[in-house]
């Protein structure tokens, strides 16, 4: 028989499948878990403590999927596979992903450190193969930041940023810069514009909007070929 704590966690996860954490009331959680309101505070301290616990569960699943990523003889290709699996997780779990990677309050999911450690190990494989052009720590931080940024933009502005081509463009630009496998094609310029916007939005130094959003729209819109005369 499940405990009150387990029922509360399960109820919160179920509600997160269809709506953002901020839109879920403690009353709705209690009704679904069949517990009284005080039980949330007894088990988790407050609603934020509950959401942090749910984010930790999300990270457990996220990291389990990361560990299942296959390893090949090409560590750079494996980095790209890890990127793609990260994006796939975000698109399958949009509200949970937002809770995991945009926490509010003082309590932060600690599993982000393990996510960094897994990525660092993957980057170090590139270094050991002689295919890394920067410090492993910086490469790992850059790749994870860009990966999260792409996911957040796809979830927040799906009409502009949800395409696979955008994710692949940023992926190849960031990983290519770190490993020396840059691909000189038309996607790199677009990826650079997008990456700059992601950094500004995530750090709060230049939130996406107005002119910045117009610039991104132009960068992502393919040129129109004039008809032959």
Short mmCIF file of C-alpha atoms in Angstrom, two decimals:
data_model
loop_
_atom_site.label_atom_id
_atom_site.label_comp_id
_atom_site.label_asym_id
_atom_site.label_seq_id
_atom_site.Cartn_x
_atom_site.Cartn_y
_atom_site.Cartn_z
CA UNK A 1 0.00 0.00 0.00
CA UNK A 2 1.43 3.41 -0.97
CA UNK A 3 2.25 5.97 1.69
CA UNK A 4 0.83 9.48 1.85
CA UNK A 5 4.17 10.83 0.61
CA UNK A 6 4.16 8.51 -2.39
CA UNK A 7 0.56 9.40 -3.27
CA UNK A 8 1.33 13.12 -3.10
CA UNK A 9 4.36 12.75 -5.36
CA UNK A 10 2.42 10.61 -7.83
CA UNK A 11 -0.52 13.04 -7.87
CA UNK A 12 1.80 15.98 -8.54
CA UNK A 13 3.54 14.15 -11.38
CA UNK A 14 0.18 13.28 -12.95
CA UNK A 15 -0.97 16.89 -12.81
CA UNK A 16 2.35 18.03 -14.28
CA UNK A 17 1.63 15.95 -17.36
CA UNK A 18 -0.91 18.54 -18.51
CA UNK A 19 -0.11 21.86 -16.83
CA UNK A 20 2.69 24.02 -15.49
CA UNK A 21 3.73 23.69 -11.85
CA UNK A 22 2.61 27.25 -11.07
CA UNK A 23 -0.89 26.40 -12.28
CA UNK A 24 -1.26 23.40 -9.96
CA UNK A 25 -2.88 24.15 -6.62
CA UNK A 26 -2.10 22.32 -3.41
CA UNK A 27 -5.85 21.63 -3.15
CA UNK A 28 -5.82 19.81 -6.49
CA UNK A 29 -2.82 17.77 -5.38
CA UNK A 30 -4.46 16.83 -2.08
CA UNK A 31 -7.74 15.90 -3.75
CA UNK A 32 -5.96 13.65 -6.24
CA UNK A 33 -3.77 12.06 -3.55
CA UNK A 34 -6.70 11.74 -1.13
CA UNK A 35 -4.88 13.45 1.73
CA UNK A 36 -5.57 16.48 3.89
CA UNK A 37 -3.83 19.79 3.18
CA UNK A 38 -1.56 19.58 6.26
CA UNK A 39 -0.01 16.39 4.89
CA UNK A 40 1.92 18.32 2.22
CA UNK A 41 3.49 20.54 4.86
CA UNK A 42 4.19 17.57 7.11
CA UNK A 43 5.93 15.63 4.35
CA UNK A 44 7.63 18.40 2.33
CA UNK A 45 7.62 21.60 4.39
CA UNK A 46 5.67 23.55 1.77
CA UNK A 47 4.63 23.40 -1.88
CA UNK A 48 8.11 24.44 -3.04
CA UNK A 49 9.61 21.53 -1.12
CA UNK A 50 7.17 19.21 -2.87
CA UNK A 51 8.03 20.59 -6.30
CA UNK A 52 11.74 20.18 -5.59
CA UNK A 53 11.15 16.53 -4.67
CA UNK A 54 9.22 16.01 -7.92
CA UNK A 55 12.02 17.69 -9.89
CA UNK A 56 14.49 15.28 -8.28
CA UNK A 57 12.36 12.35 -9.45
CA UNK A 58 12.37 13.86 -12.94
CA UNK A 59 16.14 14.07 -12.84
CA UNK A 60 16.36 10.42 -11.79
CA UNK A 61 14.50 9.45 -14.95
CA UNK A 62 16.44 11.91 -17.07
CA UNK A 63 19.79 10.59 -15.83
CA UNK A 64 18.69 6.97 -16.19
CA UNK A 65 18.00 7.69 -19.86
CA UNK A 66 21.42 9.37 -20.16
CA UNK A 67 23.13 6.29 -18.78
CA UNK A 68 21.38 4.15 -21.40
CA UNK A 69 22.82 6.17 -24.28
CA UNK A 70 25.03 3.79 -26.28
CA UNK A 71 28.78 4.35 -26.51
CA UNK A 72 30.52 3.93 -29.85
CA UNK A 73 34.05 4.35 -31.13
CA UNK A 74 33.23 7.96 -32.03
CA UNK A 75 32.95 10.07 -28.85
CA UNK A 76 31.88 13.19 -30.77
CA UNK A 77 29.00 11.29 -32.38
CA UNK A 78 28.07 10.09 -28.89
CA UNK A 79 27.87 13.72 -27.72
CA UNK A 80 25.41 14.44 -30.51
CA UNK A 81 23.35 11.39 -29.52
CA UNK A 82 23.30 12.58 -25.91
CA UNK A 83 22.13 16.03 -27.07
CA UNK A 84 19.29 14.52 -29.10
CA UNK A 85 18.14 12.31 -26.21
CA UNK A 86 18.11 15.37 -23.94
CA UNK A 87 15.86 17.24 -26.38
CA UNK A 88 13.59 14.20 -26.76
CA UNK A 89 13.12 14.01 -22.97
CA UNK A 90 12.20 17.70 -22.81
CA UNK A 91 9.62 17.41 -25.58
CA UNK A 92 8.05 14.35 -23.98
CA UNK A 93 7.87 16.01 -20.54
CA UNK A 94 7.49 19.76 -21.14
CA UNK A 95 6.10 20.82 -17.75
CA UNK A 96 8.33 18.50 -15.75
CA UNK A 97 11.36 19.67 -17.75
CA UNK A 98 10.60 23.31 -16.98
CA UNK A 99 10.31 22.46 -13.30
CA UNK A 100 13.67 20.65 -13.41
CA UNK A 101 15.67 23.31 -15.23
CA UNK A 102 13.98 26.56 -14.10
CA UNK A 103 13.57 26.02 -10.34
CA UNK A 104 12.26 28.82 -8.15
CA UNK A 105 13.08 29.54 -4.52
CA UNK A 106 16.18 28.57 -2.61
CA UNK A 107 15.84 24.79 -2.95
CA UNK A 108 17.46 23.58 -6.17
CA UNK A 109 17.51 20.01 -7.52
CA UNK A 110 20.96 18.67 -6.72
CA UNK A 111 20.89 16.13 -9.53
CA UNK A 112 22.00 18.82 -11.99
CA UNK A 113 25.51 18.14 -10.68
CA UNK A 114 25.26 14.51 -11.74
CA UNK A 115 24.00 15.59 -15.15
CA UNK A 116 27.11 17.76 -15.45
CA UNK A 117 29.31 14.87 -14.31
CA UNK A 118 27.87 12.51 -16.94
CA UNK A 119 28.43 15.10 -19.65
CA UNK A 120 31.95 15.79 -18.39
CA UNK A 121 32.78 12.10 -18.73
CA UNK A 122 31.52 12.17 -22.31
CA UNK A 123 33.58 15.27 -23.07
CA UNK A 124 36.69 13.72 -21.51
CA UNK A 125 36.33 10.80 -23.93
CA UNK A 126 36.67 13.37 -26.73
CA UNK A 127 39.77 14.80 -25.04
CA UNK A 128 41.32 11.35 -24.66
CA UNK A 129 40.73 10.77 -28.37
CA UNK A 130 42.52 14.04 -29.18
CA UNK A 131 39.31 15.71 -30.32
CA UNK A 132 38.77 18.51 -27.82
CA UNK A 133 39.85 22.14 -28.30
CA UNK A 134 38.99 23.60 -24.88
CA UNK A 135 39.03 22.62 -21.22
CA UNK A 136 36.62 19.72 -20.57
CA UNK A 137 34.78 21.63 -17.83
CA UNK A 138 34.14 24.61 -20.11
CA UNK A 139 33.10 22.36 -23.00
CA UNK A 140 30.65 20.50 -20.77
CA UNK A 141 29.16 23.70 -19.36
CA UNK A 142 28.81 25.20 -22.85
CA UNK A 143 27.11 22.13 -24.28
CA UNK A 144 24.69 21.70 -21.37
CA UNK A 145 23.79 25.41 -21.35
CA UNK A 146 23.07 25.38 -25.08
CA UNK A 147 21.16 22.09 -24.86
CA UNK A 148 18.90 23.41 -22.10
CA UNK A 149 18.48 26.70 -23.96
CA UNK A 150 17.31 24.99 -27.13
CA UNK A 151 14.81 22.93 -25.16
CA UNK A 152 13.44 25.93 -23.26
CA UNK A 153 13.03 27.96 -26.46
CA UNK A 154 11.28 25.03 -28.18
CA UNK A 155 8.87 24.68 -25.25
CA UNK A 156 8.26 28.41 -24.84
CA UNK A 157 8.09 29.44 -28.52
CA UNK A 158 7.18 26.24 -30.40
CA UNK A 159 5.99 28.14 -33.47
CA UNK A 160 9.54 29.47 -33.98
CA UNK A 161 11.98 27.06 -32.33
CA UNK A 162 10.47 23.57 -32.20
CA UNK A 163 11.96 22.23 -35.43
CA UNK A 164 14.55 19.45 -35.43
CA UNK A 165 16.72 21.49 -37.81
CA UNK A 166 17.20 24.25 -35.22
CA UNK A 167 18.28 21.81 -32.54
CA UNK A 168 20.70 20.10 -34.91
CA UNK A 169 22.14 23.44 -36.05
CA UNK A 170 22.91 24.61 -32.52
CA UNK A 171 24.11 21.13 -31.56
CA UNK A 172 26.58 20.97 -34.42
CA UNK A 173 27.77 24.54 -33.87
CA UNK A 174 28.40 24.14 -30.14
CA UNK A 175 29.85 20.63 -30.22
CA UNK A 176 31.80 21.47 -33.37
CA UNK A 177 33.36 24.50 -31.69
CA UNK A 178 34.39 22.38 -28.70
CA UNK A 179 35.75 19.45 -30.67
CA UNK A 180 36.98 21.01 -33.91
CA UNK A 181 34.31 19.25 -35.93
CA UNK A 182 32.66 22.47 -37.13
CA UNK A 183 30.58 22.03 -40.23
CA UNK A 184 30.87 24.93 -42.62
CA UNK A 185 27.34 25.12 -43.95
CA UNK A 186 24.45 27.56 -43.90
CA UNK A 187 23.23 26.33 -40.51
CA UNK A 188 26.17 27.71 -38.56
CA UNK A 189 25.21 31.37 -39.03
CA UNK A 190 21.67 30.66 -37.88
CA UNK A 191 22.97 28.64 -34.94
CA UNK A 192 25.18 31.52 -33.86
CA UNK A 193 22.28 33.98 -33.85
CA UNK A 194 20.12 31.54 -31.90
CA UNK A 195 22.86 30.68 -29.41
CA UNK A 196 23.46 34.38 -28.68
CA UNK A 197 19.76 34.89 -28.04
CA UNK A 198 19.63 31.84 -25.79
CA UNK A 199 22.50 33.08 -23.66
CA UNK A 200 20.91 36.50 -23.27
CA UNK A 201 17.53 35.06 -22.38
CA UNK A 202 18.79 32.49 -19.90
CA UNK A 203 21.10 34.93 -18.12
CA UNK A 204 18.59 37.77 -18.14
CA UNK A 205 21.08 40.15 -19.76
CA UNK A 206 19.04 40.43 -22.96
CA UNK A 207 15.61 38.82 -22.64
CA UNK A 208 14.16 37.65 -25.94
CA UNK A 209 11.55 40.04 -27.26
CA UNK A 210 10.87 42.81 -29.73
CA UNK A 211 13.83 43.41 -32.02
CA UNK A 212 15.70 40.31 -30.79
CA UNK A 213 12.75 38.09 -31.66
CA UNK A 214 12.50 39.76 -35.09
CA UNK A 215 16.21 39.10 -35.70
CA UNK A 216 15.77 35.43 -34.83
CA UNK A 217 12.73 35.12 -37.06
CA UNK A 218 14.69 36.55 -40.00
CA UNK A 219 17.65 34.27 -39.29
CA UNK A 220 15.43 31.20 -39.20
CA UNK A 221 13.42 32.07 -42.31
CA UNK A 222 14.93 30.55 -45.46
CA UNK A 223 15.68 33.04 -48.24
CA UNK A 224 13.09 33.30 -50.98
CA UNK A 225 14.41 32.34 -54.39
CA UNK A 226 13.07 34.72 -57.06
CA UNK A 227 11.22 33.03 -59.92
CA UNK A 228 13.06 32.53 -63.15
CA UNK A 229 12.25 35.05 -65.85
#
